[in-house]
Amino acid sequence: MQPCQSCQTVIDEYVLDKHLEPLRDLTVDDFNVCADCATVVADACVECGGGVYVPQNASTAPDYCPACRAALIERTGRDPGWHRDTAST
């Protein structure tokens, strides 16, 4: 068991797995934080409607979940970042 990189408590993998459930294709191994320090916003991905992980100290939630961001990179060869481009007027 690893300590949380944020608060140093031991990571309870079962609790973290349940907390990260909205993030498809990710597991506890993809994170180095405990469930108390991992912020997940359900239904926030603009691509799939799944959950997004909000890094600590971030002011806004990402528009893409990690899986959709990776799929966009694979499909287009370009990294869209975590946020959609704002439409020009």
XYZ file of N, CA, C and O in Angstrom:
356
model
N 0.841 -1.189 0.000
C 0.000 0.000 0.000
C 0.880 1.244 0.000
O 1.858 1.309 0.725
N 0.497 2.190 -0.832
C 1.256 3.423 -0.959
C 0.607 4.542 -0.162
O -0.607 4.561 0.025
N 1.409 5.533 0.247
C 0.817 6.704 0.898
C 0.320 7.692 -0.157
O 0.852 7.763 -1.267
N -0.692 8.434 0.178
C -1.221 9.477 -0.698
C -0.167 10.565 -0.858
O 0.423 11.015 0.120
N 0.078 10.985 -2.095
C 1.088 12.017 -2.323
C 0.636 13.371 -1.796
O 1.440 14.265 -1.623
N -0.644 13.501 -1.510
C -1.162 14.768 -1.032
C -1.188 14.857 0.492
O -0.624 15.772 1.072
N -1.840 13.879 1.132
C -2.018 13.963 2.592
C -1.224 12.917 3.367
O -1.252 12.910 4.585
N -0.554 12.001 2.656
C 0.322 10.970 3.227
C -0.401 9.846 3.966
O 0.245 9.010 4.576
N -1.732 9.781 3.934
C -2.420 8.638 4.535
C -2.278 7.440 3.598
O -2.041 7.593 2.398
N -2.424 6.250 4.135
C -2.324 5.035 3.327
C -3.548 4.974 2.405
O -4.676 5.200 2.834
N -3.315 4.689 1.137
C -4.387 4.633 0.149
C -5.173 3.342 0.318
O -4.622 2.251 0.216
N -6.472 3.463 0.563
C -7.368 2.319 0.635
C -7.845 2.062 -0.792
O -8.673 2.802 -1.322
N -7.294 1.053 -1.443
C -7.562 0.815 -2.852
C -9.026 0.506 -3.137
O -9.557 0.905 -4.166
N -9.715 -0.165 -2.230
C -11.125 -0.486 -2.446
C -11.964 0.795 -2.474
O -12.774 0.999 -3.375
N -11.741 1.672 -1.504
C -12.487 2.930 -1.440
C -12.174 3.796 -2.650
O -13.061 4.384 -3.268
N -10.913 3.859 -3.034
C -10.523 4.669 -4.186
C -11.116 4.110 -5.473
O -11.592 4.875 -6.317
N -11.129 2.799 -5.639
C -11.745 2.196 -6.824
C -13.210 2.609 -6.947
O -13.678 2.953 -8.025
N -13.942 2.551 -5.854
C -15.357 2.937 -5.865
C -15.509 4.415 -6.187
O -16.403 4.825 -6.914
N -14.625 5.245 -5.656
C -14.672 6.689 -5.868
C -14.365 7.055 -7.325
O -14.944 7.980 -7.874
N -13.482 6.284 -7.955
C -13.064 6.565 -9.328
C -13.926 5.867 -10.375
O -13.673 5.991 -11.569
N -14.965 5.170 -9.935
C -15.800 4.399 -10.851
C -16.312 5.197 -12.052
O -16.355 4.675 -13.172
N -16.667 6.480 -11.891
C -17.132 7.227 -13.072
C -16.061 7.421 -14.140
O -16.372 7.767 -15.273
N -14.804 7.231 -13.807
C -13.733 7.400 -14.788
C -13.462 6.063 -15.452
O -12.787 5.205 -14.909
N -13.994 5.882 -16.625
C -13.842 4.592 -17.300
C -12.391 4.334 -17.667
O -11.626 5.244 -17.925
N -12.021 3.100 -17.678
C -10.702 2.627 -18.090
C -9.558 3.027 -17.162
O -8.406 2.841 -17.505
N -9.827 3.597 -16.023
C -8.760 3.948 -15.091
C -8.861 3.071 -13.856
O -9.940 2.625 -13.484
N -7.738 2.820 -13.231
C -7.713 2.033 -12.009
C -6.932 2.785 -10.951
O -6.366 3.843 -11.206
N -6.870 2.208 -9.780
C -6.114 2.785 -8.676
C -4.667 3.014 -9.070
O -4.037 3.988 -8.664
N -4.134 2.152 -9.917
C -2.733 2.264 -10.331
C -2.436 3.548 -11.099
O -1.293 3.957 -11.203
N -3.474 4.200 -11.642
C -3.278 5.426 -12.399
C -3.196 6.666 -11.509
O -2.954 7.766 -12.002
N -3.433 6.491 -10.221
C -3.450 7.614 -9.300
C -2.519 7.348 -8.132
O -2.291 6.224 -7.750
N -2.010 8.405 -7.563
C -1.162 8.276 -6.385
C -1.738 9.128 -5.250
O -1.014 9.768 -4.516
N -3.067 9.152 -5.180
C -3.766 9.902 -4.144
C -4.850 9.024 -3.539
O -5.306 8.071 -4.160
N -5.278 9.363 -2.343
C -6.349 8.613 -1.684
C -7.709 9.151 -2.154
O -7.795 10.191 -2.808
N -8.785 8.469 -1.794
C -10.121 8.865 -2.224
C -10.504 10.232 -1.678
O -11.245 10.974 -2.323
N -10.009 10.596 -0.514
C -10.323 11.909 0.051
C -9.688 13.040 -0.744
O -10.184 14.160 -0.755
N -8.573 12.765 -1.398
C -7.853 13.804 -2.148
C -8.159 13.775 -3.642
O -7.764 14.682 -4.358
N -8.839 12.753 -4.120
C -9.199 12.653 -5.533
C -10.588 13.245 -5.726
O -11.552 12.756 -5.156
N -10.686 14.277 -6.520
C -11.979 14.905 -6.793
C -12.472 14.430 -8.152
O -11.787 14.601 -9.156
N -13.642 13.831 -8.167
C -14.232 13.322 -9.398
C -15.570 14.023 -9.614
O -16.383 14.114 -8.710
N -15.774 14.543 -10.825
C -17.045 15.165 -11.183
C -17.733 14.228 -12.171
O -17.244 14.030 -13.288
N -18.829 13.625 -11.748
C -19.552 12.675 -12.600
C -20.230 13.408 -13.754
O -20.607 14.576 -13.637
N -20.383 12.728 -14.881
C -21.126 13.223 -16.043
C -20.577 14.528 -16.618
O -21.326 15.313 -17.192
N -19.286 14.785 -16.503
C -18.735 16.066 -16.945
C -18.006 16.006 -18.287
O -17.766 17.046 -18.887
N -17.681 14.827 -18.778
C -16.946 14.735 -20.050
C -17.879 15.093 -21.213
O -18.973 14.534 -21.326
N -17.444 16.040 -22.040
C -18.270 16.481 -23.168
C -18.324 15.451 -24.285
O -19.204 15.509 -25.140
N -17.405 14.509 -24.276
C -17.334 13.502 -25.331
C -18.202 12.285 -25.001
O -19.005 11.852 -25.812
N -18.044 11.725 -23.808
C -18.737 10.475 -23.459
C -19.760 10.640 -22.341
O -20.519 9.725 -22.064
N -19.743 11.780 -21.665
C -20.673 11.982 -20.559
C -20.224 11.323 -19.277
O -20.957 11.289 -18.300
N -19.001 10.783 -19.261
C -18.474 10.134 -18.063
C -17.884 11.133 -17.090
O -17.966 12.351 -17.272
N -17.277 10.613 -16.046
C -16.695 11.459 -15.025
C -15.325 11.968 -15.405
O -14.652 11.405 -16.258
N -14.918 13.061 -14.778
C -13.585 13.619 -14.973
C -12.907 13.743 -13.622
O -13.557 13.940 -12.606
N -11.593 13.610 -13.632
C -10.781 13.780 -12.433
C -10.276 15.211 -12.411
O -9.695 15.687 -13.389
N -10.534 15.912 -11.307
C -10.083 17.291 -11.171
C -8.846 17.299 -10.280
O -8.926 16.975 -9.102
N -7.690 17.628 -10.843
C -6.479 17.663 -10.032
C -6.600 18.672 -8.889
O -7.283 19.685 -9.025
N -5.941 18.357 -7.791
C -5.969 19.251 -6.644
C -5.411 20.610 -7.065
O -4.504 20.700 -7.883
N -5.955 21.663 -6.556
C -5.590 23.052 -6.844
C -6.056 23.526 -8.219
O -5.691 24.617 -8.640
N -6.833 22.737 -8.952
C -7.373 23.182 -10.236
C -8.616 24.021 -9.980
O -9.421 23.705 -9.103
N -8.781 25.083 -10.738
C -9.920 25.970 -10.505
C -11.162 25.546 -11.280
O -12.273 25.899 -10.926
N -10.978 24.789 -12.372
C -12.120 24.334 -13.158
C -11.977 22.852 -13.473
O -10.879 22.313 -13.499
N -13.111 22.221 -13.727
C -13.113 20.802 -14.090
C -12.760 20.656 -15.569
O -13.179 21.478 -16.394
N -12.004 19.629 -15.933
C -11.677 19.383 -17.343
C -12.942 19.055 -18.145
O -13.931 18.573 -17.604
N -12.909 19.326 -19.438
C -14.019 18.990 -20.319
C -13.941 17.542 -20.802
O -14.953 16.965 -21.165
N -12.726 16.979 -20.830
C -12.530 15.614 -21.320
C -12.034 14.710 -20.206
O -11.152 15.091 -19.441
N -12.568 13.476 -20.150
C -12.025 12.485 -19.239
C -10.707 11.986 -19.837
O -10.451 12.164 -21.034
N -9.848 11.373 -19.041
C -8.569 10.886 -19.570
C -8.720 9.912 -20.746
O -7.943 9.960 -21.694
N -9.739 9.057 -20.704
C -9.928 8.079 -21.780
C -10.303 8.766 -23.096
O -9.777 8.422 -24.156
N -11.185 9.751 -23.038
C -11.586 10.455 -24.269
C -10.456 11.329 -24.779
O -10.262 11.445 -25.994
N -9.710 11.938 -23.886
C -8.561 12.738 -24.317
C -7.564 11.843 -25.056
O -7.066 12.196 -26.123
N -7.281 10.666 -24.487
C -6.352 9.731 -25.125
C -6.894 9.274 -26.476
O -6.142 9.150 -27.445
N -8.206 9.029 -26.571
C -8.805 8.595 -27.833
C -8.709 9.693 -28.885
O -8.449 9.420 -30.055
N -8.909 10.948 -28.475
C -8.788 12.066 -29.419
C -7.356 12.204 -29.919
O -7.134 12.472 -31.098
N -6.391 12.031 -29.029
C -4.983 12.096 -29.432
C -4.686 10.994 -30.444
O -4.043 11.223 -31.466
N -5.179 9.785 -30.153
C -4.941 8.645 -31.042
C -5.607 8.845 -32.397
O -5.037 8.539 -33.443
N -6.820 9.381 -32.379
C -7.585 9.553 -33.612
C -7.066 10.713 -34.466
O -6.970 10.595 -35.684
N -6.729 11.841 -33.840
C -6.357 13.035 -34.605
C -4.861 13.290 -34.638
O -4.383 14.077 -35.446
N -4.124 12.677 -33.701
C -2.696 12.938 -33.616
C -2.385 14.259 -32.941
O -1.243 14.688 -32.878
N -3.415 14.913 -32.402
C -3.252 16.212 -31.742
C -3.831 16.131 -30.336
O -4.889 15.555 -30.118
N -3.131 16.712 -29.381
C -3.595 16.723 -27.992
C -4.542 17.899 -27.799
O -4.128 19.057 -27.917
N -5.830 17.625 -27.512
C -6.779 18.715 -27.336
C -6.646 19.408 -25.980
O -7.288 20.426 -25.743
N -5.815 18.846 -25.108
C -5.755 19.379 -23.745
C -6.961 18.907 -22.967
O -7.734 18.072 -23.433
N -7.139 19.444 -21.804
C -8.261 19.009 -20.969
C -9.525 19.806 -21.232
O -10.608 19.444 -20.840
N -9.403 20.948 -21.916
C -10.548 21.823 -22.138
C -10.803 22.037 -23.625
O -9.863 22.142 -24.404
N -12.066 22.122 -23.990
C -12.427 22.414 -25.380
C -11.994 23.832 -25.716
O -11.981 24.711 -24.863
N -11.687 24.046 -26.978
C -11.427 25.413 -27.427
C -12.731 26.176 -27.420
O -13.787 25.619 -27.768
N -12.693 27.421 -27.024
C -13.917 28.232 -27.060
C -14.196 28.616 -28.493
O -13.292 28.906 -29.278
N -15.444 28.622 -28.869
C -15.822 28.948 -30.233
C -15.581 30.437 -30.498
O -15.901 31.274 -29.668
N -15.034 30.725 -31.652
C -14.812 32.131 -31.988
C -16.101 32.735 -32.511
O -16.911 32.075 -33.142
N -16.270 34.016 -32.252
C -17.522 34.663 -32.675
C -17.307 35.559 -33.858
O -16.236 35.970 -34.180
